[in-house]
Structures are given as structure tokens and as C-alpha cells.
Coordinates of C-alpha atoms in Angstrom, one line a residue:
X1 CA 0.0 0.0 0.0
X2 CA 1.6 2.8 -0.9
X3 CA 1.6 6.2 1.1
X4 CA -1.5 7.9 -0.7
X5 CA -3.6 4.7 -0.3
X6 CA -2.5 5.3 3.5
X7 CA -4.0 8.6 3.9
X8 CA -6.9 8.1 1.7
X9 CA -8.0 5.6 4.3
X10 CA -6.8 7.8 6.8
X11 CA -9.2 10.9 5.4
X12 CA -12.3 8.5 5.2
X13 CA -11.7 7.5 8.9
X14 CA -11.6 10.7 9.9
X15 CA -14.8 11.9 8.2
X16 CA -16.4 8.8 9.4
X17 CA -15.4 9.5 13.1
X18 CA -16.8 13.3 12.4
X19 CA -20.1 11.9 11.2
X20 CA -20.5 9.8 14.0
X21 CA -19.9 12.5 16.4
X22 CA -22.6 14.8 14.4
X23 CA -25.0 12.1 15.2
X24 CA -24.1 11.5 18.4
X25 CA -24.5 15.6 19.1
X26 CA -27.8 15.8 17.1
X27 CA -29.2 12.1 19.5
X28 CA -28.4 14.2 22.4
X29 CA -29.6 17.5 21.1
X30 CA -32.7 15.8 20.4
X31 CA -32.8 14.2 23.9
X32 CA -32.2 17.1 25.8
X33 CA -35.2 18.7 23.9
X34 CA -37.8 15.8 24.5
X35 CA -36.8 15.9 27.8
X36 CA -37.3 19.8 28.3
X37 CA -40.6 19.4 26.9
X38 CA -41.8 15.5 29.1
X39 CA -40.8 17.8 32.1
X40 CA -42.8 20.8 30.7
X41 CA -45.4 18.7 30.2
X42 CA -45.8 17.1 33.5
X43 CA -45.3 20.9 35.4
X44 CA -47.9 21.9 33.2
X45 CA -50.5 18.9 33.9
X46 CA -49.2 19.1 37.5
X47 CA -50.5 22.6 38.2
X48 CA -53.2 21.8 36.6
X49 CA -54.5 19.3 38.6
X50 CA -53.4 21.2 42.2
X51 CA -55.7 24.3 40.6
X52 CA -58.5 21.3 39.9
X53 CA -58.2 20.0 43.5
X54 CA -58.3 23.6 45.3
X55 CA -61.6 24.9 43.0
X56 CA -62.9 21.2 44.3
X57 CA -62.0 22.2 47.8
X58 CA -63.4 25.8 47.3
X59 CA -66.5 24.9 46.2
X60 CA -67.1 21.7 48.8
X61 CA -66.8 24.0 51.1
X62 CA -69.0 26.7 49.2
X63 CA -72.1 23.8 49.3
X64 CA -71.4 22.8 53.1
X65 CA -71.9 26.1 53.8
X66 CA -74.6 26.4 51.2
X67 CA -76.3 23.4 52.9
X68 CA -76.1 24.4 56.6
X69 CA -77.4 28.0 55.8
X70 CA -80.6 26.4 54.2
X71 CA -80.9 24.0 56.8
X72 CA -81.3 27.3 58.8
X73 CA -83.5 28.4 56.9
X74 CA -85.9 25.3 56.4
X75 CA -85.8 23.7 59.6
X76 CA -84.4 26.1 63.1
X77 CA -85.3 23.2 65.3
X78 CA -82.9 20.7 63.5
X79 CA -80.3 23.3 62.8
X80 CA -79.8 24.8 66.5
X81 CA -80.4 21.0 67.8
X82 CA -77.1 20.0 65.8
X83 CA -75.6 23.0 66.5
X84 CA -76.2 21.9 70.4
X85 CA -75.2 19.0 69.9
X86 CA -71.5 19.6 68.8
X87 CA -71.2 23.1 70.8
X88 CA -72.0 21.3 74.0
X89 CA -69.4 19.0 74.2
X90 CA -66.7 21.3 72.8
X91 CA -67.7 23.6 76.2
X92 CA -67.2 20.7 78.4
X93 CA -63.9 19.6 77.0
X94 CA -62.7 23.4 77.4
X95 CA -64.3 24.0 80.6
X96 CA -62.5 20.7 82.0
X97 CA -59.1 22.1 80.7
X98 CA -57.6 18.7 80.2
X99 CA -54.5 18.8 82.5
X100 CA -52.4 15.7 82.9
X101 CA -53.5 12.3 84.2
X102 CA -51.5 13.0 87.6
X103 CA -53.1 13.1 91.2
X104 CA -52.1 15.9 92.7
X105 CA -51.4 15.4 96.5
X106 CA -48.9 16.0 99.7
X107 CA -45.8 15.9 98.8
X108 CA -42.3 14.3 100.7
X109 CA -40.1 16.7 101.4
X110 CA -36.8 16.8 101.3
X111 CA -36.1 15.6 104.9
X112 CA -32.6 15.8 106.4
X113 CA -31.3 14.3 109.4
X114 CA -30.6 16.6 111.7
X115 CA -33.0 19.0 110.8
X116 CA -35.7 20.4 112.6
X117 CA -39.7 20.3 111.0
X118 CA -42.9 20.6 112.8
X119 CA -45.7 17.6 111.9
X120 CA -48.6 18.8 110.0
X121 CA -51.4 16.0 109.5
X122 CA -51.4 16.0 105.6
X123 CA -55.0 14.5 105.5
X124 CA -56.9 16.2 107.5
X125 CA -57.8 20.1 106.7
X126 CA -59.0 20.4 110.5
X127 CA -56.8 22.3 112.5
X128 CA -57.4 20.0 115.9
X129 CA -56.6 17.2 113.6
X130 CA -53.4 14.7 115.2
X131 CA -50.8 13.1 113.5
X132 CA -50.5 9.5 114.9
X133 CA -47.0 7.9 115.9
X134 CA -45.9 4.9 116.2
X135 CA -42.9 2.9 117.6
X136 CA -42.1 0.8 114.7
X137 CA -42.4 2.5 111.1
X138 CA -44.4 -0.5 109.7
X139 CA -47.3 0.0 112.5
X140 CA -48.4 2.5 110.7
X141 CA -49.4 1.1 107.3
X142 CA -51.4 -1.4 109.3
X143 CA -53.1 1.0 112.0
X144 CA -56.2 0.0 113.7
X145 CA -57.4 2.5 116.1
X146 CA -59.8 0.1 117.5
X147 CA -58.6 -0.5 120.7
X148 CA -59.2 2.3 123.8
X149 CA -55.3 2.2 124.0
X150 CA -54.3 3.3 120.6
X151 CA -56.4 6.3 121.0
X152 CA -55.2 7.4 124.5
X153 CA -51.7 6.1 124.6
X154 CA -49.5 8.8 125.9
X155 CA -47.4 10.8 122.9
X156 CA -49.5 8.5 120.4
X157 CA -51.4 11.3 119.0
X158 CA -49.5 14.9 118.8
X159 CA -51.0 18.4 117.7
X160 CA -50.2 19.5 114.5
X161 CA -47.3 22.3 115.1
X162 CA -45.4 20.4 117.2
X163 CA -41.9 20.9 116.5
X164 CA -39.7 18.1 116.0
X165 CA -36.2 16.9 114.7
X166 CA -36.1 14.2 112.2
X167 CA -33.5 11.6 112.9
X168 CA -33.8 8.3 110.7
X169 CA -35.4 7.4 107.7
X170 CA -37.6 4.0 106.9
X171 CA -38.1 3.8 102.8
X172 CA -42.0 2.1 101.7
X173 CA -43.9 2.1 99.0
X174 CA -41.5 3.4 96.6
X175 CA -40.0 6.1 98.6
X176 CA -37.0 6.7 100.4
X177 CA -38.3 8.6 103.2
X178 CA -42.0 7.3 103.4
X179 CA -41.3 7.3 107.4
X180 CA -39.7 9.6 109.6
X181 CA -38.3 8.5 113.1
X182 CA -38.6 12.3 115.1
X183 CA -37.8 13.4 118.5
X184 CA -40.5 15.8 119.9
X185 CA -38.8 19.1 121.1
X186 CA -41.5 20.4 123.0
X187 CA -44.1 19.8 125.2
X188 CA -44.9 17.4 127.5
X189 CA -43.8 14.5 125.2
X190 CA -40.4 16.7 125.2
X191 CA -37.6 14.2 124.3
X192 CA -39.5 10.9 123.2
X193 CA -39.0 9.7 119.9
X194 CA -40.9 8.1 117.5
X195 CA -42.0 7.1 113.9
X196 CA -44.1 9.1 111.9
X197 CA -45.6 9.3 108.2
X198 CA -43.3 11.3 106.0
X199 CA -45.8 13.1 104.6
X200 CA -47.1 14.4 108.0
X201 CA -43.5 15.9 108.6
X202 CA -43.5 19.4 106.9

């Protein structure tokens, strides 16, 4: 083959390589443009179909409207009786004010050994109410004031006010300090010491 054969062949493969990139440029060209208009298309269709759905909306809730007014207008007695019938229990949900699930109640203080408290009967809103003690923290849970004894025991039952000084800690019914052993710092049970709800020790 001589050296014109050579880059006759040579020409024709480069035109044949430049044709193939022509094609290859107008595929894409062509691509890019059906794509432009398939996305065109579907924006188009899109907001048409979200304008649909919100003149549905619009006018659903032109003929509720439209209904309830006639309704009015027809029949009162049906119309303020549903009217009732939904206003009523929205009152009583908002007059209720919903709140949390939680009972609200005395709380257990902090109590510190060491520290001095006065007992206040945490069940009883009566001012000549007495807060019961016992000798053993347990007693209390299981208190039967059924026998003449248990009510007129001396230093069994102690005004509320009374101060005393809390100095040991029993834990029950998931809390640490559910009973309180106190010495009494005045009066005449002056000096004894016994148990005592937690809650009654304020």
C-alpha cells in the first residue's frame, strides 16, 4: 500500500469518526429537547391538577356552607339542635381544661437528718386534727385504732405544730423517706422519739 492509499484511508476515517460525532450531538440534542418538553409537560399537567383539586376544595366547602345556611332556613329546630349538639361537648372539654393524668397530693419533702420540722397532718384540713406515731415504722401502714389504747396512749397522737427533729429514715412504698423517726422538742412528750408518716413531717 503505498503512502496515498494510507492517507486516503486515513481521510475516510476521519470523516467517518466526524459523522458519528454529528449524530451522536444531534441524538443528544434531540434528547435534551424531548426531555425539556416530558418535564414541561408534567409541570404543566401538575399545576393543573393542584388548581383542579383547590376549585374542588373551594366549592365543597361553598355547598357545606350552602347546605347548613338552608338547613337554617328550612328547619331552626334541626339546625340549633345539631348545632347543640356539637357546641355542647366542645364547652365541656374546654371547661374541663384537660390537664395531665396526675393526682395531685402531699408531697415528701426533702427531709434531712438533723433538721428540725414541725408535723402537720397532711390529710386532715382540720386544724385540731393529730398526727398518729408509732414505735415501729411498719405500724403505721397497718393502723387500727380500735382498741381504747391506741387512742389514748400517751405521745400516740400529737397536735399539728409540734416541733420536731427528724432523725432516721424508713423507705415504703417506693419512697426513700415514706417514714420519719422524730424526736419531739417540746411539750410534754419533750424528748420521746418516735415514727411518723413522711408526709405528716413538713
Amino acid at each position: 500500500m503505498s503512502n496515498e492509499e494510507n492517507a486516503n484511508n486515513t481521510e475516510e476515517k476521519v470523516d467517518s469518526v466526524e459523522e458519528v460525532v454529528k449524530n451522536v450531538e444531534e441524538n443528544a440534542k434531540e434528547a435534551a429537547q424531548d426531555i425539556k418538553e416530558a418535564v414541561s409537560n408534567t409541570v404543566d399537567k401538575a399545576e393543573e391538577l393542584t388548581s383542579k383539586a383547590g376549585d374542588a376544595a373551594k366549592n365543597a366547602g361553598g355547598n357545606l356552607m350552602s347546605s347548613v345556611m338552608s338547613l337554617k332556613e328550612n328547619n331552626p329546630k334541626l339546625f340549633f339542635g345539631l348545632l347543640a349538639v356539637v357546641a355542647i361537648p366542645l364547652v365541656v372539654i374546654m371547661m374541663s381544661g384537660g390537664g395531665s393524668n396526675t393526682v395531685s397530693g402531699p408531697k415528701i419533702k426533702d427531709l434531712v437528718s438533723g433538721q428540725k420540722y414541725i408535723l402537720k397532718s397532711s390529710n386532715s384540713y382540720d386544724p385540731s386534727a393529730t398526727v398518729r406515731l408509732v414505735a415501729v415504722p411498719g405500724a403505721l401502714a397497718a393502723y387500727d385504732d380500735s382498741e381504747e389504747s391506741d387512742r389514748n396512749g400517751a405521745c400516740q397522737h400529737l397536735a399539728q405544730g409540734t416541733p420536731v427533729t427528724a432523725l432516721d429514715f424508713s423507705a415504703a412504698y417506693g419512697q426513700a423517706k415514706a417514714f420519719v423517726k422524730v424526736q419531739v422538742d417540746d411539750g410534754p412528750c419533750k424528748g420521746t422519739t418516735a415514727w411518723a408518716l413522711g408526709i405528716d413531717v413538713q
